[in-house]
Structures are given as C-alpha cells and as structure tokens.
mmCIF file of C-alpha atoms in Angstrom:
data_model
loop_
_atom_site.group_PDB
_atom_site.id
_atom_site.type_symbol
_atom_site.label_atom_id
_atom_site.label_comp_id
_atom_site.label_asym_id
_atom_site.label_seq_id
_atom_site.Cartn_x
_atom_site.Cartn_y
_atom_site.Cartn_z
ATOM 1 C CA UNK V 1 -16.544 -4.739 -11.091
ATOM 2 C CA UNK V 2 -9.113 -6.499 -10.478
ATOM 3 C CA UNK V 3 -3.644 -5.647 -10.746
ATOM 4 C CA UNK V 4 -6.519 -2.413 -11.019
ATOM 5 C CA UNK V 5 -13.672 -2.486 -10.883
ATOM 6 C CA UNK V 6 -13.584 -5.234 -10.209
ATOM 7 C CA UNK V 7 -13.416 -3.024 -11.280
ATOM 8 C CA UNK V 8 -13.254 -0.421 -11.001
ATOM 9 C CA UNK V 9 -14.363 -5.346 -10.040
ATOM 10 C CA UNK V 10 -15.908 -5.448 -10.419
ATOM 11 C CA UNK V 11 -13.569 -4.906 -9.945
ATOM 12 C CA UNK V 12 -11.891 -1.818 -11.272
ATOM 13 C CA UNK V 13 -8.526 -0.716 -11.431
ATOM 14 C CA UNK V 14 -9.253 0.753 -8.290
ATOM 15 C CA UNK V 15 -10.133 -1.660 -5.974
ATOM 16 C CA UNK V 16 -6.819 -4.139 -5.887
ATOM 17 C CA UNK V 17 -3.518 -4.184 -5.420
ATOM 18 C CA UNK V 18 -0.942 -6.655 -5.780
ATOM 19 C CA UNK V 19 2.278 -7.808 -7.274
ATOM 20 C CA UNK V 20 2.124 -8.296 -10.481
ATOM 21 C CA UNK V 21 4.164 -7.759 -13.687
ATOM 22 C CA UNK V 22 4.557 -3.920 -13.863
ATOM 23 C CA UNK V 23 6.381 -1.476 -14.263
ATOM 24 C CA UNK V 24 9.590 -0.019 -12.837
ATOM 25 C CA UNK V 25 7.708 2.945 -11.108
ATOM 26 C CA UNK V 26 4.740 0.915 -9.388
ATOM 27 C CA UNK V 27 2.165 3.569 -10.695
ATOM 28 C CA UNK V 28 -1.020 2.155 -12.043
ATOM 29 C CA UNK V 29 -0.378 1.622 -15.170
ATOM 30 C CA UNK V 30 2.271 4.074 -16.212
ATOM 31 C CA UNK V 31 5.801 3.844 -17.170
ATOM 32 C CA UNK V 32 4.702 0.412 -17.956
ATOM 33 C CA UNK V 33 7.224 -0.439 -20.537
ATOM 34 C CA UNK V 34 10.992 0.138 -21.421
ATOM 35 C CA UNK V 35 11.941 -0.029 -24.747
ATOM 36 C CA UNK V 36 13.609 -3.625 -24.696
ATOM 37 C CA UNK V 37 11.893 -5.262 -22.014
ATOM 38 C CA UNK V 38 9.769 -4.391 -18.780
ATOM 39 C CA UNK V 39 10.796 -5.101 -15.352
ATOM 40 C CA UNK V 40 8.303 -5.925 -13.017
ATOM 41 C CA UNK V 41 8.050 -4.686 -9.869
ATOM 42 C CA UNK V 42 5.410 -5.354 -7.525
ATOM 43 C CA UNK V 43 2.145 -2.718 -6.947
ATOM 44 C CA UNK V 44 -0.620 -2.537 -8.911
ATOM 45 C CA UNK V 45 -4.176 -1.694 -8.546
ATOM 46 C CA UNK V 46 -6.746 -4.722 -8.466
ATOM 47 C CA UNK V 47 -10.790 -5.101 -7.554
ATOM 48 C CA UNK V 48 -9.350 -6.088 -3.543
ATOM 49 C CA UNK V 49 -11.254 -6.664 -0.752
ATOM 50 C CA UNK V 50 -11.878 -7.767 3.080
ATOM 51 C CA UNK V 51 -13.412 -10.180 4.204
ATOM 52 C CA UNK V 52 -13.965 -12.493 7.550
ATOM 53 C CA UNK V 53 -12.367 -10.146 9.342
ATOM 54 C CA UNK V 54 -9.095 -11.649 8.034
ATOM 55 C CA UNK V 55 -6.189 -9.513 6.007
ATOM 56 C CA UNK V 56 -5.025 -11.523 2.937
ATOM 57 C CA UNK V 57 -1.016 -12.101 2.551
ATOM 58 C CA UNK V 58 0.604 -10.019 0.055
ATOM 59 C CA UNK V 59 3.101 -10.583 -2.239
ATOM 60 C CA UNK V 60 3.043 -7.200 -2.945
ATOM 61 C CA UNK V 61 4.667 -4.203 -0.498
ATOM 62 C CA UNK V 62 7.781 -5.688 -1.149
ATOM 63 C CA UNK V 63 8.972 -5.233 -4.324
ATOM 64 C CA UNK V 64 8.950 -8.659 -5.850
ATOM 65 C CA UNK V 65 10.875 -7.837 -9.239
ATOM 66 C CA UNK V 66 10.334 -9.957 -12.252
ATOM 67 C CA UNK V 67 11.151 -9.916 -15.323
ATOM 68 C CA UNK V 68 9.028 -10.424 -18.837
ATOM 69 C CA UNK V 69 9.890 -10.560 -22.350
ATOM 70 C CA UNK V 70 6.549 -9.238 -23.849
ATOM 71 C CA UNK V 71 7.021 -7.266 -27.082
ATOM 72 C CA UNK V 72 6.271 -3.360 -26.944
ATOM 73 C CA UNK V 73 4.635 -2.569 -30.294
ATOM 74 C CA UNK V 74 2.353 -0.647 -30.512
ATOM 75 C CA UNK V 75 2.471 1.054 -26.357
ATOM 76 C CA UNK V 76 2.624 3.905 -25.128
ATOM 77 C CA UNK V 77 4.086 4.324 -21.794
ATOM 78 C CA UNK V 78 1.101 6.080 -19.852
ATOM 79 C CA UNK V 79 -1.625 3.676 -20.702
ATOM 80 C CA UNK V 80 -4.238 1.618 -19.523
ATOM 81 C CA UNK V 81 -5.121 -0.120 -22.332
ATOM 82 C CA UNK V 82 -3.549 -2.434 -25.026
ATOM 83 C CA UNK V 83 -3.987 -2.429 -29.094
ATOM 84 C CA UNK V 84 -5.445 -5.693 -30.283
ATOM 85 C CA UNK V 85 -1.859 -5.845 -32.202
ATOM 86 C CA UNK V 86 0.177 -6.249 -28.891
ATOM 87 C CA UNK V 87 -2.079 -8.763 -27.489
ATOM 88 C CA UNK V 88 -1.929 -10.760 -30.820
ATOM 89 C CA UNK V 89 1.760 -10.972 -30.616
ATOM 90 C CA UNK V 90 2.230 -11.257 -26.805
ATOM 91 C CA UNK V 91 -0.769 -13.905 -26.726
ATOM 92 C CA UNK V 92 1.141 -16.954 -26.602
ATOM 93 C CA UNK V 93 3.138 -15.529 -23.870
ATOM 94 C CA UNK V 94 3.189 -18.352 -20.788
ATOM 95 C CA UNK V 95 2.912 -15.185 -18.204
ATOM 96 C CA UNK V 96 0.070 -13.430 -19.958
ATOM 97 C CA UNK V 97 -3.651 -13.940 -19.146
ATOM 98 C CA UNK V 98 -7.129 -12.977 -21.048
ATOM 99 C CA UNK V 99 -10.285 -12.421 -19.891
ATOM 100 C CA UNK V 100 -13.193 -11.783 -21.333
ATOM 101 C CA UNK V 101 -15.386 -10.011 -19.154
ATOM 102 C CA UNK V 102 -18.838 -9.708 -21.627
ATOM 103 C CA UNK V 103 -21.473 -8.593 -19.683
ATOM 104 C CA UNK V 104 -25.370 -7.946 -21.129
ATOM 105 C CA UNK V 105 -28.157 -6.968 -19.596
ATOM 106 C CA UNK V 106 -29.510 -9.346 -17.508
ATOM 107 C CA UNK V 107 -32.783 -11.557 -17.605
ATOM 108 C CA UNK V 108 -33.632 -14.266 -15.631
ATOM 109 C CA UNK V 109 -33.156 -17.516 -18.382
ATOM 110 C CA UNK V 110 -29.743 -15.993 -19.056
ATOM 111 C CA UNK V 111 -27.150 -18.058 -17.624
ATOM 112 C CA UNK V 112 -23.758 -16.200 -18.270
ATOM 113 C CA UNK V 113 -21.593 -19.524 -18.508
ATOM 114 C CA UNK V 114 -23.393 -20.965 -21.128
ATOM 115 C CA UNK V 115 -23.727 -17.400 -22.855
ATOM 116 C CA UNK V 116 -19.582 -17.382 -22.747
ATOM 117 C CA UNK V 117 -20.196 -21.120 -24.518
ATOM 118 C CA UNK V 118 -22.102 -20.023 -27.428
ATOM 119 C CA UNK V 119 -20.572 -16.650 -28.321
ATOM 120 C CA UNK V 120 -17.036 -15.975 -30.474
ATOM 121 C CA UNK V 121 -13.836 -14.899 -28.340
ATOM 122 C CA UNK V 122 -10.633 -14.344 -28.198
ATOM 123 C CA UNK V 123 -8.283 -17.860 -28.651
ATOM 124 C CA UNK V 124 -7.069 -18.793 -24.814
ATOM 125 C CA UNK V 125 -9.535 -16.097 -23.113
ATOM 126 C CA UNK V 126 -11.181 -17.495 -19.475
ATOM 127 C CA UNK V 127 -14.255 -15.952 -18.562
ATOM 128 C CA UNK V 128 -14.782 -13.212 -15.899
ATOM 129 C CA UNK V 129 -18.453 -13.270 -14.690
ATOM 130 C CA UNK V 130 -19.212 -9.949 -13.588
ATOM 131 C CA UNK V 131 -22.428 -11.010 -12.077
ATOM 132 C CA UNK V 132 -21.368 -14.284 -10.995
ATOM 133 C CA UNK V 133 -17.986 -12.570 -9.129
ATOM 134 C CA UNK V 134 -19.899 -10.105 -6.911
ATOM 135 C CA UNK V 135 -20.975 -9.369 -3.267
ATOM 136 C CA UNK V 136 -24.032 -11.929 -2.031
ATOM 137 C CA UNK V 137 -24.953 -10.021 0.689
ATOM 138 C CA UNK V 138 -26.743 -7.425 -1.332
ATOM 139 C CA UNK V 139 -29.672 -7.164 -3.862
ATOM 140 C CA UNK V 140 -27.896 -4.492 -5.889
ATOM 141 C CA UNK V 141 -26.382 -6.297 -9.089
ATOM 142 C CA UNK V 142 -22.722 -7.052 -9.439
ATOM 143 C CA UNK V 143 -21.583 -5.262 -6.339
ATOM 144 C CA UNK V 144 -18.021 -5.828 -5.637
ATOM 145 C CA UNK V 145 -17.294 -9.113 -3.314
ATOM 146 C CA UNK V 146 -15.054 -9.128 -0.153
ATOM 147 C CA UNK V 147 -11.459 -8.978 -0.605
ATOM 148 C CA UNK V 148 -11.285 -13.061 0.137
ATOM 149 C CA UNK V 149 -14.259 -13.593 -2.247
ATOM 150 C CA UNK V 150 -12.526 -11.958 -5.190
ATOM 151 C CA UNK V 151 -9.001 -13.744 -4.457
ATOM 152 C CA UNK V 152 -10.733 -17.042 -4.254
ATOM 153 C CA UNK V 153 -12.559 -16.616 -7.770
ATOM 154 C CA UNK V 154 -10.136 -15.590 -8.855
ATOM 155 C CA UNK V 155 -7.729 -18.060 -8.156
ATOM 156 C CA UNK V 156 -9.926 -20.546 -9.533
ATOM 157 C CA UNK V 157 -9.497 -18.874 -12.755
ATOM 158 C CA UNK V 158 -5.628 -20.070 -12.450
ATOM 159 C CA UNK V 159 -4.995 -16.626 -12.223
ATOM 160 C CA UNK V 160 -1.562 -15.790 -10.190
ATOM 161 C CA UNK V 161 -0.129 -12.044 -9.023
ATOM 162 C CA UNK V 162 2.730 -12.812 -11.456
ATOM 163 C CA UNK V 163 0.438 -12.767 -14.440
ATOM 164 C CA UNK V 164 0.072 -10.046 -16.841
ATOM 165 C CA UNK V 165 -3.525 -9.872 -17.771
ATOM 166 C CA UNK V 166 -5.559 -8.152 -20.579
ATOM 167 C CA UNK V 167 -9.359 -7.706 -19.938
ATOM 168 C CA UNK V 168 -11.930 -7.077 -22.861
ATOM 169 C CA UNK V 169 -15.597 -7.056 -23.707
ATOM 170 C CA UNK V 170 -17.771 -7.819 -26.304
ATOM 171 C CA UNK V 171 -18.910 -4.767 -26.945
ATOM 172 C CA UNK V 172 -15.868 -2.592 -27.566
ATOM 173 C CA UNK V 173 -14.979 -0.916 -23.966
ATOM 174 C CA UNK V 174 -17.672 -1.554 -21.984
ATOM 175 C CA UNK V 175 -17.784 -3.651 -19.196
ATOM 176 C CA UNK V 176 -13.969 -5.000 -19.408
ATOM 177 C CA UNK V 177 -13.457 -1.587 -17.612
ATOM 178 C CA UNK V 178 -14.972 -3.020 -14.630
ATOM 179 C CA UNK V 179 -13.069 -5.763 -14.107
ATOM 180 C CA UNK V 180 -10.345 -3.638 -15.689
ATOM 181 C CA UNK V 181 -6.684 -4.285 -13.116
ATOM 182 C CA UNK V 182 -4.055 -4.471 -15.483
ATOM 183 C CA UNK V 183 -4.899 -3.750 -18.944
ATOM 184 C CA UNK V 184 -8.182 -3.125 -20.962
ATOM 185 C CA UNK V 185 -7.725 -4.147 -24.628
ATOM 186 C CA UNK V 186 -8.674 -0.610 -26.464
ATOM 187 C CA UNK V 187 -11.676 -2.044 -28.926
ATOM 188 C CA UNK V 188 -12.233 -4.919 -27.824
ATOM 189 C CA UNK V 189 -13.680 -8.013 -29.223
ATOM 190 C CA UNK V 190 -15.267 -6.016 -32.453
ATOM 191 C CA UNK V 191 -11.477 -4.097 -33.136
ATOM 192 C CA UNK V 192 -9.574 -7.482 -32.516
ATOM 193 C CA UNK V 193 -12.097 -9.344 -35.272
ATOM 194 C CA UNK V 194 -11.969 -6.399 -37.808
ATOM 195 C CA UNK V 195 -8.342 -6.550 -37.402
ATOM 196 C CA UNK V 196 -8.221 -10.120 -39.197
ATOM 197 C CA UNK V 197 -7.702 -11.814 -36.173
ATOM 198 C CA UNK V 198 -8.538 -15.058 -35.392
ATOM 199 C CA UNK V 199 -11.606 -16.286 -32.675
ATOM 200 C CA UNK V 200 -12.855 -19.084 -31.566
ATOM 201 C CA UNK V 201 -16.137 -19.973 -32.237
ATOM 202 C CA UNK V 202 -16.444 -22.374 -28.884
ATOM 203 C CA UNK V 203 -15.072 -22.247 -25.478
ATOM 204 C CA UNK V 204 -12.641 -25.156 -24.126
ATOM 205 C CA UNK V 205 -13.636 -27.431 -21.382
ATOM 206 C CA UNK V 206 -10.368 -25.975 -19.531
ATOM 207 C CA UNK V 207 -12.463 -22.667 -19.280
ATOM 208 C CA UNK V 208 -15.832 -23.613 -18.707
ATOM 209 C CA UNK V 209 -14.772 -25.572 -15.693
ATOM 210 C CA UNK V 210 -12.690 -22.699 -14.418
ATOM 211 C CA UNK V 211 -15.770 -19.955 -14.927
ATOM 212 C CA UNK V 212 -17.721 -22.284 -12.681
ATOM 213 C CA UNK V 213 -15.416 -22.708 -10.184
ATOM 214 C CA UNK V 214 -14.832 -19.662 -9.610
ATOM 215 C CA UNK V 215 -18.701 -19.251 -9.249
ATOM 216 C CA UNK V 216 -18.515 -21.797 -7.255
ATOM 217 C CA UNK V 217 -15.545 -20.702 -4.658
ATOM 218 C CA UNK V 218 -16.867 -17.058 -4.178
ATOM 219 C CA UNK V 219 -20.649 -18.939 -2.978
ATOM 220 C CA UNK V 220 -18.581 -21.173 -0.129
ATOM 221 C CA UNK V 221 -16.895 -17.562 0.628
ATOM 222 C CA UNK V 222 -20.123 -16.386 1.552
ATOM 223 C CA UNK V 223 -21.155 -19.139 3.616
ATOM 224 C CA UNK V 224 -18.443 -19.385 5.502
ATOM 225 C CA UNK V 225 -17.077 -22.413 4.012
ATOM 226 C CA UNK V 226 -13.600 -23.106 2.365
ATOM 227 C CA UNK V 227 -12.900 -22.567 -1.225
ATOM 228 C CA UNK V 228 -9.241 -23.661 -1.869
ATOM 229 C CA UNK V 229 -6.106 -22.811 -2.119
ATOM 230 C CA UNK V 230 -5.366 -19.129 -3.063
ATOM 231 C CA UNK V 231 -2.985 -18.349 -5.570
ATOM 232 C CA UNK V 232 -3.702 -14.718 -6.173
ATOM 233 C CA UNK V 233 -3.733 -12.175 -3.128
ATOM 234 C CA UNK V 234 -5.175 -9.072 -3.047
ATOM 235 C CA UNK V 235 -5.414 -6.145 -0.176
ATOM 236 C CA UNK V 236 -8.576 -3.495 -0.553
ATOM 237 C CA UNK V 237 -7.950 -0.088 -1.244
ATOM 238 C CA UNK V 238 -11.438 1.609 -0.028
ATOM 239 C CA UNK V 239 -10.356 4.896 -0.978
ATOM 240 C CA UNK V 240 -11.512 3.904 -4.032
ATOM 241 C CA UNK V 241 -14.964 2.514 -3.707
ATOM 242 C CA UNK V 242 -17.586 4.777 -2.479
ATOM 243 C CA UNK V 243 -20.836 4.018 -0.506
ATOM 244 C CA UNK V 244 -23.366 6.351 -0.612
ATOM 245 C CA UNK V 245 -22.968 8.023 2.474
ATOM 246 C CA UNK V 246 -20.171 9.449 0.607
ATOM 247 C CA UNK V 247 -21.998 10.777 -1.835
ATOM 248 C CA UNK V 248 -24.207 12.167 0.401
ATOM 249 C CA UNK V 249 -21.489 13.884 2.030
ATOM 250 C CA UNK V 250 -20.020 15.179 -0.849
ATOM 251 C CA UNK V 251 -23.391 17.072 -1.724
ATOM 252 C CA UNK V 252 -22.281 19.659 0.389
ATOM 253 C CA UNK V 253 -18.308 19.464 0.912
ATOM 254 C CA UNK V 254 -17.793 18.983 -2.069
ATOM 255 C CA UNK V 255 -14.786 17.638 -2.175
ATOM 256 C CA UNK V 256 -15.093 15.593 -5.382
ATOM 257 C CA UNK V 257 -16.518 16.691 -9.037
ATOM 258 C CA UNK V 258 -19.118 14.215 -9.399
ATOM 259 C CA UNK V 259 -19.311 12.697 -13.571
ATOM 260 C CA UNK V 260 -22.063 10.796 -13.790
ATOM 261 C CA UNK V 261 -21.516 8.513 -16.983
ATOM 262 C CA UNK V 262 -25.197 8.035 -17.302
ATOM 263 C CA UNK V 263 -27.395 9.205 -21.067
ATOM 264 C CA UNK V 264 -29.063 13.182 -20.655
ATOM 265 C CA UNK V 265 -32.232 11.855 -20.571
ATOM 266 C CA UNK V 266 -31.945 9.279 -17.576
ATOM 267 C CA UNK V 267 -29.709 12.438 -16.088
ATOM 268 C CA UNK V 268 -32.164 15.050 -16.679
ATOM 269 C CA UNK V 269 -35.075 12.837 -15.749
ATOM 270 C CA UNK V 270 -36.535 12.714 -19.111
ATOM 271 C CA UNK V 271 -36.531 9.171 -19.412
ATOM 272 C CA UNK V 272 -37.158 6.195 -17.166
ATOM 273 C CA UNK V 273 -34.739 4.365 -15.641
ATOM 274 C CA UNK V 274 -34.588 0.425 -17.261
ATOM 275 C CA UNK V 275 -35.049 -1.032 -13.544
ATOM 276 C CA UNK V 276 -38.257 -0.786 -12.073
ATOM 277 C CA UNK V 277 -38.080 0.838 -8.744
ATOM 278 C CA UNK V 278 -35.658 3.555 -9.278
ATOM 279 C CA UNK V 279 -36.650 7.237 -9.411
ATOM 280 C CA UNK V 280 -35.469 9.051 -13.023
ATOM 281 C CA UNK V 281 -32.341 11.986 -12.484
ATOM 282 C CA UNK V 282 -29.471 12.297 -10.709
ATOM 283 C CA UNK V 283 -27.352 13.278 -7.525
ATOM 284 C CA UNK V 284 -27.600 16.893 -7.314
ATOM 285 C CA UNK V 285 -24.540 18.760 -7.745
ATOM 286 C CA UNK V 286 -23.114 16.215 -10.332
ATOM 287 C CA UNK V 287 -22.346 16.607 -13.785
ATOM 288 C CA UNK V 288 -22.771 14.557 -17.091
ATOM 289 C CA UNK V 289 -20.361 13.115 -19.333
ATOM 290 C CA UNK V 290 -22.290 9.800 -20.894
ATOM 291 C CA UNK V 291 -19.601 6.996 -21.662
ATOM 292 C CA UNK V 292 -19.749 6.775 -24.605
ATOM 293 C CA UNK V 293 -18.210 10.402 -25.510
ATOM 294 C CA UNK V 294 -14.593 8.678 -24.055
ATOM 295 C CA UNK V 295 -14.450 6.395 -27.067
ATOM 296 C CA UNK V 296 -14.645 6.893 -30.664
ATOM 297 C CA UNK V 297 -16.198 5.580 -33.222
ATOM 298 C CA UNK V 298 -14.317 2.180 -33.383
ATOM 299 C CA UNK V 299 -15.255 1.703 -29.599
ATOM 300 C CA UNK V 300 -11.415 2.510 -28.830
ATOM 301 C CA UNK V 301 -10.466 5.212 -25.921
ATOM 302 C CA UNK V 302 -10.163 8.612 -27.389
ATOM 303 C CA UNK V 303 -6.698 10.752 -27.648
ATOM 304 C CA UNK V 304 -5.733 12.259 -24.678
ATOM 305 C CA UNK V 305 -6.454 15.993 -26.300
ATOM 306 C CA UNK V 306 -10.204 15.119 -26.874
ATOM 307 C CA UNK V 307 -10.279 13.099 -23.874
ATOM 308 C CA UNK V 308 -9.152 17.156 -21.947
ATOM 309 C CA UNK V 309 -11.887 18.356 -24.539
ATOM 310 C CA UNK V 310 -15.006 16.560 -23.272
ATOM 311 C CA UNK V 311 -13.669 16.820 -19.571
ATOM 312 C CA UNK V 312 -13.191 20.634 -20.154
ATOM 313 C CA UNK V 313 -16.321 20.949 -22.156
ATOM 314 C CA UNK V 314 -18.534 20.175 -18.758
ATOM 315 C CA UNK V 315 -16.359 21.781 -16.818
ATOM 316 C CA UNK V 316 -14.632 19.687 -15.215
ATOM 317 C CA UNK V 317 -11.089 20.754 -13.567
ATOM 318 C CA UNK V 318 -8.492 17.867 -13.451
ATOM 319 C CA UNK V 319 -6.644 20.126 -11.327
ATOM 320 C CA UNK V 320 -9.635 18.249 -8.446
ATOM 321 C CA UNK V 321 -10.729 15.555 -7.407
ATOM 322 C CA UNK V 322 -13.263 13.360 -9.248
ATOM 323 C CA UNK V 323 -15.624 10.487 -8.319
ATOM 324 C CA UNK V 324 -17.641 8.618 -10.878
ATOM 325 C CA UNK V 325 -20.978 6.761 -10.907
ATOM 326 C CA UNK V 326 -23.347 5.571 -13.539
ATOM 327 C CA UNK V 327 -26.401 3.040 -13.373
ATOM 328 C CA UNK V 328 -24.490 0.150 -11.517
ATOM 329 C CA UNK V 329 -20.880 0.935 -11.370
ATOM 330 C CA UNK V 330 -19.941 -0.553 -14.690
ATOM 331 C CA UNK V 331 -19.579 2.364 -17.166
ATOM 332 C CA UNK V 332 -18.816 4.849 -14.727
ATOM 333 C CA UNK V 333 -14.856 2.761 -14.698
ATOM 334 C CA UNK V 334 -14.770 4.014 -18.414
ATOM 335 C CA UNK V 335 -14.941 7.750 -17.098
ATOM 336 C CA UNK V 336 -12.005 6.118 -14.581
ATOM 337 C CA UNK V 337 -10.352 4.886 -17.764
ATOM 338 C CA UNK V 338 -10.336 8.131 -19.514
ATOM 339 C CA UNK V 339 -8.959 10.241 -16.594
ATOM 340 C CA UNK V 340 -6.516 7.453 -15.904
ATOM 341 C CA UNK V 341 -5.085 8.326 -19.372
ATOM 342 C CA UNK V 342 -4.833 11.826 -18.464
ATOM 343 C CA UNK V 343 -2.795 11.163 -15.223
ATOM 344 C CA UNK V 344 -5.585 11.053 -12.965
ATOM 345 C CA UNK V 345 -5.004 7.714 -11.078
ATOM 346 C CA UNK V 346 -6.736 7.993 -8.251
ATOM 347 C CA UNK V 347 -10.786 8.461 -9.301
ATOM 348 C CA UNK V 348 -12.981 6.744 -6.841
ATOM 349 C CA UNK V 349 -16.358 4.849 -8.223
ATOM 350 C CA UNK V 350 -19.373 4.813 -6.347
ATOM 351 C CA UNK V 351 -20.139 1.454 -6.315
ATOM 352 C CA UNK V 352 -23.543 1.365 -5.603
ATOM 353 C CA UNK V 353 -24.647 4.140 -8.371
ATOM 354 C CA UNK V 354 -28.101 5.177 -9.532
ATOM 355 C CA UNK V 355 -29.918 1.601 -8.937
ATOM 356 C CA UNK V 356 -28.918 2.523 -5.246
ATOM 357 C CA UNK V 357 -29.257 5.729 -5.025
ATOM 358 C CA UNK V 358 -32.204 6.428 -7.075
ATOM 359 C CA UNK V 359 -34.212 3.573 -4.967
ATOM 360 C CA UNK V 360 -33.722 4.977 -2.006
ATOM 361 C CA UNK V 361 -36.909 7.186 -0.135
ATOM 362 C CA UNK V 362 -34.561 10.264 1.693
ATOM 363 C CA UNK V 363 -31.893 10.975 -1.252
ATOM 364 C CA UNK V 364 -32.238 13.953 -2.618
ATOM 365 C CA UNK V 365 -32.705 13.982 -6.578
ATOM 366 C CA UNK V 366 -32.026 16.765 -9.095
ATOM 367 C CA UNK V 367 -33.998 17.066 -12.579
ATOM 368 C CA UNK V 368 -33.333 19.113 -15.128
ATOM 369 C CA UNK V 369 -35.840 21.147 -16.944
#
C-alpha cells in the first residue's frame, strides 16, 4: 500500500507512524489489549511519507494516552489482525473505523469507486483505493504516495490518529494487508458473511463522496496545490520501504533473507508474468514462500506453529533479517503479516517488486531449472 503498506500503503504496517489508539507498550501491534480495557498510548506503524520537502506535525512522539472501551473477545495480545466477531461487537464503536481496501486486477473501464458502489461490504466501511491512494510520479501501479499525499487522503476519509481502524478485503487477506496500519480483519469479507453477519448491498452517499475526495486531495498533492485541512498526521519510516538499489545491494551483503511471495512458476520462470514487459523469475539469492501458504483454508492467517513451519520449511531463520517482495508490493505485506505474528516487527517491503525489477535491462535474474 497506513497506524502500520500503505501498506505495507499502500500502505503497510510499515510505512506510518502515529498516535493512535494502542497499546500500553507502543509496539506494533502487540500487547494491544488488557483484559478490561486498553489504554492508548501513542506509536504505531502507518503507510507515512514525505513530501514537499516539508515534515508533517505529529501527534505522536509524545505519548498522547487515551483511553477506549472496545470489548476484547475473541484477541489475543500479539496480533495483527481481528476476528470478524470483535469487529461485529466493537462496530458501532464512535472511535472505531473500517475500511475496505478491495483491490482486483486492474483494466482500463474499471473505475474502483463505482466498483466499491456495486459490490456487498461491511455496514459503515469507507473505501480505501489502493490505486487511487498512490505515488503519481511513477508508472509502476499503486506505489506508495508522499508522506503529505497519504495524510491528505486520508484525512478526507474523516480518518483521525485517535481512531482505531480495521482494514479488510474482499478476498479474504489479500490486499487489506497493504493498506494494513492498525488491524487486518483475519478472513475478511468472505469469513465476516459466512459468519451470519450482516452487509450491505449498496454504499452510502457519506462514503462515496469521501472515496473521491480523497482521490481527489492526493491529485492537488501532486500538483502542488492545497488539499485541506489535515486531520491525520503521519511521519515516514523508510527503513521500511525498499527501492531497488537495495535489493541490488543486498544480492551480495546479504544482509536480509529475501521471501518472495510470488507462485513457483512466475519464481522459477516457468510461467509468464501477467504484465507485458516484465522478464519471468526472480532476484537471485531470494527464496519462495507464495502467499497463500500464510493462510488457511478459510482465507484466515495461519497459527503461529505452522506459520514457524512454512518459514522453517524454506529455510528461513527468524533469528535474521527479512525483506519481502512479490509482483507489486501487495501480497508480499501478507509475508509481513505472518512474521509480524511471530514477533518479527520490523520486515521491510520492497515496494517496487517484480513489475520493477523484472522490467528493468541490467538486473540480474535467476531461473530455476
């Protein structure tokens, strides 16, 4: 792609951080909840960024403690994601926000607005358009905007740093861990309607309007114009987003593990790539661990134990760093999701991922036989 995108904002849970409604120990995402009541104390990870040469304000160094009366079934305390049972009873909540981040591949009638308009969601959800919420200065799809682009999208969603927000996806876990920066909602859209609960079959006007503002702000970002008041603030933490010099470097320090959260065959080579222009394999010296192996069969994030398993399994050390990448920096957050469950906060993306890589001339490119 977010308090963690966008994720990995595009925002990611590594890209932003703020004050927001966490937890006692400002970790992302852990120790979230006591067993009455959380406190709130101010860091979090968000999709942040820089822009204009200008830092944005934060709420969030010092820490801003709040507090929130959000139920605690069904948590556990070193979590990233939500069940679809907490959100339904916290969804009323005045403090708590949901997003629905859907994303699909993209063609060029599809207009993601109206898409939101047509399709069932969650009662109350505002739409995050991972597209729509990116970086304009670049051909590569949904790259993540400056740190002043995001805020102001973002704020024209009515979001504020004091909000609690749960992001989910269509799909299961897919692309909500892009825009993932507080919590992901384990199963998304699918496990919320075979739990029973009730959609809505239409988006409100109060939504639509606020989708394409935000559209609308992060375009006057990026030509130099102003886009409103900010209510949400956001400071970038570029340890976590890496270019591909990076990665280029990394081919022979080797510093990081490199999990690419592509399918075997686009890894190996053995099948094409879906956009034209990019050369089939991957970065050499990197491993595979496709996405889809964090989640089981209900699209919900796997156990911690068989989340070690598949890690272990490719041989991957969590004892090391780790960097993730994928096709365009959307599934390769799930792999950030999975190792965030296992303690591993701290898992850079590349950003610009196979579509960037593989289209360039002089990167070297591994196949596997």
């Amino acid at each position: 792609m977010a308090s963690s995108l966008l994720s990995r904002t595009l925002l990611g849970h590594r890209l932003i951080r703020f004050s927001s409604s966490l937890p006692q120990n400002p970790l992302i995402f852990s120790n979230l909840f006591n067993k009455r009541e959380f406190r709130v104390q101010a860091e979090s990870y968000h999709t942040t960024y820089k822009a204009s040469g200008q830092h944005s304000r934060l709420m969030a160094s010092a820490a801003i403690e709040t507090r929130s009366n959000f139920s605690t079934q069904s948590l556990s305390t070193n979590d990233p994601v939500v069940s679809v049972d907490w959100l339904h009873a916290n969804l009323r909540e005045p403090d708590l926000k949901v997003l629905d981040a859907s994303w699909y591949m993209p063609d060029e009638q599809r207009n993601p607005i109206q898409e939101y308009q047509q399709v069932a969601h969650i009662p109350g959800a505002l739409f995050f358009d991972v597209d729509g919420i990116s970086d304009r200065t670049t051909k590569l799809p949904h790259m993540l905007p400056s740190e002043e682009g995001f805020a102001v999208a973002v704020s024209a969603l009515g979001i504020h740093n004091k909000d609690g927000l749960v992001v989910y996806d269509g799909k299961g876990i897919f692309s909500a861990a892009r825009v993932w920066w507080v919590w992901v909602l384990d199963g998304g859209l699918p496990r919320w309607r075979s739990s029973g609960y009730d959609v809505e079959s239409s988006a409100s006007s109060d939504a639509i309007l606020k989708a394409s503002a935000a559209s609308e702000a992060i375009e006057k970002v990026y030509r130099g114009q102003t886009a409103g008041p900010l209510t949400f603030q956001t400071k970038f933490q570029p340890h976590l987003v890496w270019t591909l010099d990076q990665v280029r470097r990394n081919i022979e320090e080797k510093t990081h593990q490199h999990i690419d959260a592509r399918s075997k065959p686009r890894f190996d080579g053995a099948a094409p790539e879906p956009r034209k222009g990019i050369r089939s394999g991957h970065v050499p010296g990197s491993k595979c661990i496709p996405f889809p192996q964090m989640l089981d069969a209900s699209q919900t994030l796997l156990p911690a134990e068989e989340l070690k398993k598949r890690f272990n399994e490719e041989g991957i050390s969590l004892e090391r760093p780790v960097l993730t990448s994928c096709g365009t920096g959307v599934t390769a957050c799930i792999l950030a999701l999975g190792l965030h469950r296992l303690g591993k906060t701290d898992v850079p993306v590349y950003d610009g991922s196979w579509t960037e890589w593989g289209a360039e001339s002089d990167t070297p490119v591994d196949t596997s036989s």
